[in-house]
XYZ file of C-alpha atoms in Angstrom:
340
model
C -86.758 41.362 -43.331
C -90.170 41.667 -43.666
C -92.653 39.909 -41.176
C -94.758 37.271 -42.374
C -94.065 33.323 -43.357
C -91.448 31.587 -42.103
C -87.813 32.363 -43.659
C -86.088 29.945 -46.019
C -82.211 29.669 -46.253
C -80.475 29.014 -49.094
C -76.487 28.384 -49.785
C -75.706 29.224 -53.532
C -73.951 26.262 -55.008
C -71.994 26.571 -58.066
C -74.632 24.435 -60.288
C -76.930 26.850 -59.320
C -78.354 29.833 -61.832
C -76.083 32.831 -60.954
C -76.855 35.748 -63.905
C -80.347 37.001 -61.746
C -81.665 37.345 -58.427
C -84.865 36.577 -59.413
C -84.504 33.205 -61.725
C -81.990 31.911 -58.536
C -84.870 32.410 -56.062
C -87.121 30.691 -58.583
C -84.734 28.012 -58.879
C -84.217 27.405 -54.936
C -87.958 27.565 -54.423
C -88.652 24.591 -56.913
C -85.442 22.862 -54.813
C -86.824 22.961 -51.648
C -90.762 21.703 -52.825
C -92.015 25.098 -52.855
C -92.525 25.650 -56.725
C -93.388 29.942 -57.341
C -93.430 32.293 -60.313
C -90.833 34.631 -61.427
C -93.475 37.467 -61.014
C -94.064 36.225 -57.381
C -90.491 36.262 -56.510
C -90.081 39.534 -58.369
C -92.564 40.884 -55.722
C -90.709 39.735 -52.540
C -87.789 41.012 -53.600
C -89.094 44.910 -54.275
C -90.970 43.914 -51.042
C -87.050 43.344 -48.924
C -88.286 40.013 -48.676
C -84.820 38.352 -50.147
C -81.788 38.918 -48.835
C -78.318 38.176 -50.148
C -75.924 37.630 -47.346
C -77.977 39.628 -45.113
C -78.684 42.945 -47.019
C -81.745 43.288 -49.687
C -80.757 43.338 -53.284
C -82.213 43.918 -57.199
C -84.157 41.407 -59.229
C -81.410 41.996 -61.903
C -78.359 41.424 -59.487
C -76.309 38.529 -60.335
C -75.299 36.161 -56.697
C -71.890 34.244 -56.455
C -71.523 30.872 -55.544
C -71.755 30.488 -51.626
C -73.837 33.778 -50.774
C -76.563 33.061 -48.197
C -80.137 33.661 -49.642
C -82.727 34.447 -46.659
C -86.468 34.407 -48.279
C -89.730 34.706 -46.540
C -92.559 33.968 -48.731
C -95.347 36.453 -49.371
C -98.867 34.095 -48.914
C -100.268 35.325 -52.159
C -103.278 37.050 -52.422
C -106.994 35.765 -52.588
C -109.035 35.650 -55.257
C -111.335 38.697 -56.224
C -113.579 36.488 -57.923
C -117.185 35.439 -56.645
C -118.319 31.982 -55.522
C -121.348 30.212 -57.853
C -122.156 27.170 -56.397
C -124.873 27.502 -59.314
C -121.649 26.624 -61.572
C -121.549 22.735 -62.342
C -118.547 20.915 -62.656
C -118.205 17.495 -63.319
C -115.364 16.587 -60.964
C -113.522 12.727 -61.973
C -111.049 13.141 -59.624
C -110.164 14.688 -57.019
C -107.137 14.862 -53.666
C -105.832 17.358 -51.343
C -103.472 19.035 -54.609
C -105.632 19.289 -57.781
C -108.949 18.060 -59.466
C -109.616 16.721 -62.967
C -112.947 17.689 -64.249
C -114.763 16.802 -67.185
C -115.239 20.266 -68.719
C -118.933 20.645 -70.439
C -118.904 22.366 -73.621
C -120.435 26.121 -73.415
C -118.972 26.394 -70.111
C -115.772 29.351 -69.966
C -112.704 28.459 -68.298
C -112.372 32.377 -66.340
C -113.729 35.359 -65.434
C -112.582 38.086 -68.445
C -114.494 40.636 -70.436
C -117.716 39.961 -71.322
C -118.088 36.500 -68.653
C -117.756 38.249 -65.207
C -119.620 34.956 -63.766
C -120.991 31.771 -64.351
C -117.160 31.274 -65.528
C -115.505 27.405 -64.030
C -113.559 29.564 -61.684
C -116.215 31.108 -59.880
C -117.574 27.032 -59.298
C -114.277 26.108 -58.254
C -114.404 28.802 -55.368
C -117.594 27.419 -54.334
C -115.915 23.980 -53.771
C -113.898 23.264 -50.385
C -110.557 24.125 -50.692
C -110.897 26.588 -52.855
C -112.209 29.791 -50.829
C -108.827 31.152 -50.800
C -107.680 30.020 -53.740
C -104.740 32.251 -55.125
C -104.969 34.780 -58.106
C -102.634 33.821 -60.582
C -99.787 36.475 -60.351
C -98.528 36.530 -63.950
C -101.640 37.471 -66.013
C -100.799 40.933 -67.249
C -104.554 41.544 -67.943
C -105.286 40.872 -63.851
C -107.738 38.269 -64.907
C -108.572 36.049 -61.863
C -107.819 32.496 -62.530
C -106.603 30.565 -59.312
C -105.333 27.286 -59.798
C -105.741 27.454 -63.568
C -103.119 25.958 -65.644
C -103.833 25.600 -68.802
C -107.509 26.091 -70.553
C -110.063 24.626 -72.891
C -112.011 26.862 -75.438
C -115.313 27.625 -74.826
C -116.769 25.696 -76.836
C -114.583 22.238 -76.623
C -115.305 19.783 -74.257
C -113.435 17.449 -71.858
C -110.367 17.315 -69.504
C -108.925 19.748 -67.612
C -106.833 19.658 -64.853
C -106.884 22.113 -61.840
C -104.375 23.096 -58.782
C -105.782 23.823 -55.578
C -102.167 25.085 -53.981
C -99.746 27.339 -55.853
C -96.529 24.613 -55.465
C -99.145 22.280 -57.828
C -99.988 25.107 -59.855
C -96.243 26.521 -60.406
C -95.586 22.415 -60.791
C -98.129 21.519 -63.031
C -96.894 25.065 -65.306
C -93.697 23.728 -65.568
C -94.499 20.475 -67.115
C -96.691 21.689 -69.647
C -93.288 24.255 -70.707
C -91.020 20.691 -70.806
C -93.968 19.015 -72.777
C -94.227 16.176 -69.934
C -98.345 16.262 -70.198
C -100.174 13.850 -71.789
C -103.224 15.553 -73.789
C -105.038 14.031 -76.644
C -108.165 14.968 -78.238
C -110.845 13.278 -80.706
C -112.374 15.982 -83.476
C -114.681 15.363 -85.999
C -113.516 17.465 -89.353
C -115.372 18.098 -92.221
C -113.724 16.637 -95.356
C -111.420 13.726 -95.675
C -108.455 14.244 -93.209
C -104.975 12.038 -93.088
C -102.544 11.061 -90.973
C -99.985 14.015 -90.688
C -97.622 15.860 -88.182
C -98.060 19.679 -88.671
C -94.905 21.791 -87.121
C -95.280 25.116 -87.624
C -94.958 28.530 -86.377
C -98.126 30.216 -84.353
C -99.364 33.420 -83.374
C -102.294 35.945 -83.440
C -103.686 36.376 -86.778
C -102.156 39.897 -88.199
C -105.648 41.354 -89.069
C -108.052 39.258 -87.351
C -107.432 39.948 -83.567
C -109.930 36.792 -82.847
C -108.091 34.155 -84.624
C -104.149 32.267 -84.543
C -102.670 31.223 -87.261
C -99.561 29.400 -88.746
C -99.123 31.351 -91.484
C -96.667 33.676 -90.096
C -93.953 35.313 -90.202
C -90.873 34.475 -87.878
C -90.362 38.505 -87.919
C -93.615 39.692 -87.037
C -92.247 43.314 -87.480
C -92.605 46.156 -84.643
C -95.250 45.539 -81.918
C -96.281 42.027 -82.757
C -95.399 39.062 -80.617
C -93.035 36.775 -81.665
C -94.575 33.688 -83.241
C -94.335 30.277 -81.126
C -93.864 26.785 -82.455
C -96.696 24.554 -82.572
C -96.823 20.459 -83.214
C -99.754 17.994 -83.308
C -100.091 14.701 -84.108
C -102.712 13.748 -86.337
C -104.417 9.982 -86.639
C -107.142 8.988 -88.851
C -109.808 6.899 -86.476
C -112.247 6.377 -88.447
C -113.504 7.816 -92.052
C -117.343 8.611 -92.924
C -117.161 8.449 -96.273
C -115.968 12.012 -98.420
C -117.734 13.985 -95.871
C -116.655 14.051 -92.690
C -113.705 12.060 -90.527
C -113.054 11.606 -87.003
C -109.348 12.101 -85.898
C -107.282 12.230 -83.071
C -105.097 14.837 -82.100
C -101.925 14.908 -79.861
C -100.336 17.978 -78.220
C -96.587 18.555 -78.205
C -97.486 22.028 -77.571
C -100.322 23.361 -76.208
C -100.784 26.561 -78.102
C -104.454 28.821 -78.511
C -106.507 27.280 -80.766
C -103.681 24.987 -82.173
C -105.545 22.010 -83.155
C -107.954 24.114 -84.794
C -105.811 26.220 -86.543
C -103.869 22.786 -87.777
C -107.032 21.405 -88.935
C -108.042 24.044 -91.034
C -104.702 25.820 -92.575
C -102.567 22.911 -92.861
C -104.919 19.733 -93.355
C -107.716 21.690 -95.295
C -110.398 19.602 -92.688
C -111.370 22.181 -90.311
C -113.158 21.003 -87.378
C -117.005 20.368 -87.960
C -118.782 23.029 -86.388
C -115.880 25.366 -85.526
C -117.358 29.151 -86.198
C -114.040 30.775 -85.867
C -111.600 28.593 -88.382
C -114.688 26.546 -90.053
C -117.117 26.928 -93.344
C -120.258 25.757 -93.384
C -120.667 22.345 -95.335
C -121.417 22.312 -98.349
C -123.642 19.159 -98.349
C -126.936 20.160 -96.686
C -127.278 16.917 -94.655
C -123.821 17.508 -93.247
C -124.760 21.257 -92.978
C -127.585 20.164 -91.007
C -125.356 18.283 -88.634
C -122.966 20.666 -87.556
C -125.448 23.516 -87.054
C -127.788 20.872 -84.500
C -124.352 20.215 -82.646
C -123.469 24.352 -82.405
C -120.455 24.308 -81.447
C -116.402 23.065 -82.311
C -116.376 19.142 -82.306
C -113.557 18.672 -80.362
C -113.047 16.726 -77.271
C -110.487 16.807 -74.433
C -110.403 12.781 -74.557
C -106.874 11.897 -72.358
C -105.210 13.701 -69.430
C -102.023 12.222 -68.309
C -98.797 13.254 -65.908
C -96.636 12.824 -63.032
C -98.434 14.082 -59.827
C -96.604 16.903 -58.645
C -96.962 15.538 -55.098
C -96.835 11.818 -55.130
C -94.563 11.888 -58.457
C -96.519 8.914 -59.651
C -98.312 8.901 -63.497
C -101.961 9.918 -63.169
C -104.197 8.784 -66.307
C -107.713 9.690 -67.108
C -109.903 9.285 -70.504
C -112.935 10.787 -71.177
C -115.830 9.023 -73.455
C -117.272 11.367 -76.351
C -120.468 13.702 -75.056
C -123.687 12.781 -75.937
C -123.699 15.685 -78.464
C -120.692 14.353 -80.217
C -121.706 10.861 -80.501
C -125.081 12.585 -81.840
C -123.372 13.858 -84.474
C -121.361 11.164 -85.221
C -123.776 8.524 -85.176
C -125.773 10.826 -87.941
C -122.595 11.102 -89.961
C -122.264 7.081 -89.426
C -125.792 6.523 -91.003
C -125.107 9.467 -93.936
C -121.855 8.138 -94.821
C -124.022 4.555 -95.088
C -126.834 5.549 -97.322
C -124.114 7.353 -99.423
C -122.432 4.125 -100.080
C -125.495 2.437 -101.102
């Protein structure tokens, strides 16, 4: 076997996954504490890094119950990305697995065409224990994103959470697949918006490679990707007047651009602001409003889970940004003389 970390042995019991090599070793990893990706274990196995009573064997190979499993880890490798300690991130908590930070609006989640720096990433390797942080082997595109695990848009604001090992990452990656995360955010939409749960398919818009949408097929014929489901949870907060409503939104999935997509196909109240799924208003006060604000008004307001490590529920909320409550505070007094 390959030098390198320190071998882990495994006995294949019968409630274990038998059909692949490669989901078992995925399995036995998560087991023993040590959560890793398929595409990581894919790699130690091409590498003779697995061994199946003693002798290296395919990805595709299916183990019997009992066989010996021998794996030695491969430490993964560092990022390519450069430090910014220019790059500020509101950190609101913080331990030896992940941070939560308060994510700024304007600010890009990673490095990828077009934001080569300046990106959240590139101020997360400028914080201690994060110089080595590891490259996250499943991104086909080789975009760096170490300790990323699930993303905001560029132009929404709020809570985020990061992993600073690759168990926590692998951990954290897995609970947003079961749905066991906690995420709810406040949006302002233009219009007059209800209570509602939209359940619908989602995928890349079929001519518009920039926008998702649920109006899709559950075919999308030859070369498209098969469309995903996608449910939030809609709740009126609070209306301002015919023009405008704040809402909040709750994730069962965490899809791209879900709750705008939602918002604007399905409840006809896009998000105020949004320049990708939005319209301008057609009242020029309201107009006014969103175009001072300049971007989506949507807000990343609760983060919740079960710490990977401790396996106790972690809770955070995040108060509107002072451009939101801006905005809304205007829409408060509009909504007011409107009445009159």
């Amino acid at each position: 076997m390959a030098a390198g970390a320190e071998a882990l042995h495994f006995r294949v019991d019968d409630g274990d996954p038998h059909d692949r090599l490669d989901k078992l070793v995925v399995h036995l990893m998560e087991r023993a504490g040590r959560a890793t990706s398929r595409a990581a274990v894919q790699r130690w196995i091409a590498a003779g890094r697995v061994l199946v009573d003693g002798e290296p064997a395919r990805a595709s190979v299916a183990v019997r119950s009992g066989a010996l499993v021998d794996v030695r880890p491969e430490e993964p490798s560092p990022s390519a990305a450069m430090a910014d300690p220019g790059v500020a991130i509101p950190v609101v908590y913080e331990d030896e697995h992940l941070l939560v930070i308060d994510k700024p609006a304007g600010l890009v989640v990673h490095p990828a065409r077009g934001h080569a720096s300046g990106t959240l990433v590139n101020g997360l390797l400028a914080l201690p224990g994060f110089a080595l942080a590891p490259a996250d082997p499943r991104d086909p595109m080789g975009h760096v994103r170490p300790g990323i695990v699930h993303r905001l848009d560029r132009g929404t604001s709020g809570l985020l959470v990061v992993a600073k090992d690759e168990p926590t990452r692998e951990a954290l990656k897995a609970r947003f697949a079961r749905h066991e995360i906690e995420r709810e955010y406040a949006a302002i939409v233009a219009g007059e918006a209800r209570d509602a749960t939209y359940d619908t398919l989602h995928g890349r818009h079929p001519t518009d490679r920039l926008r998702f949408t649920s109006w899709i097929r559950s075919d999308p014929g030859a070369g498209g990707a098969a469309p995903r489901r996608a449910v939030t949870h809609v709740r009126v907060l609070e209306r301002l007047g015919d023009a405008a409503t704040v809402v909040a939104c709750s994730l069962e999935t965490g899809r791209t651009h879900q709750i705008r997509v939602h918002l604007a196909e399905r409840g006809r109240t896009p998000v105020l602001g949004d320049p990708l799924y939005g319209k301008p208003p057609k009242k020029p006060a309201v107009r006014a409003i969103a175009e001072e604000l300049g971007r989506q008004a949507l807000h990343a307001r609760v983060l919740g889970f079960i710490h990977p490590a401790t396996q106790r529920p972690v809770r955070w909320e995040s108060a509107l940004p002072e451009d939101m409550r801006r905005a809304l505070d205007q829409l408060r007094r509009l909504a007011t003389r409107s009445s009159i």
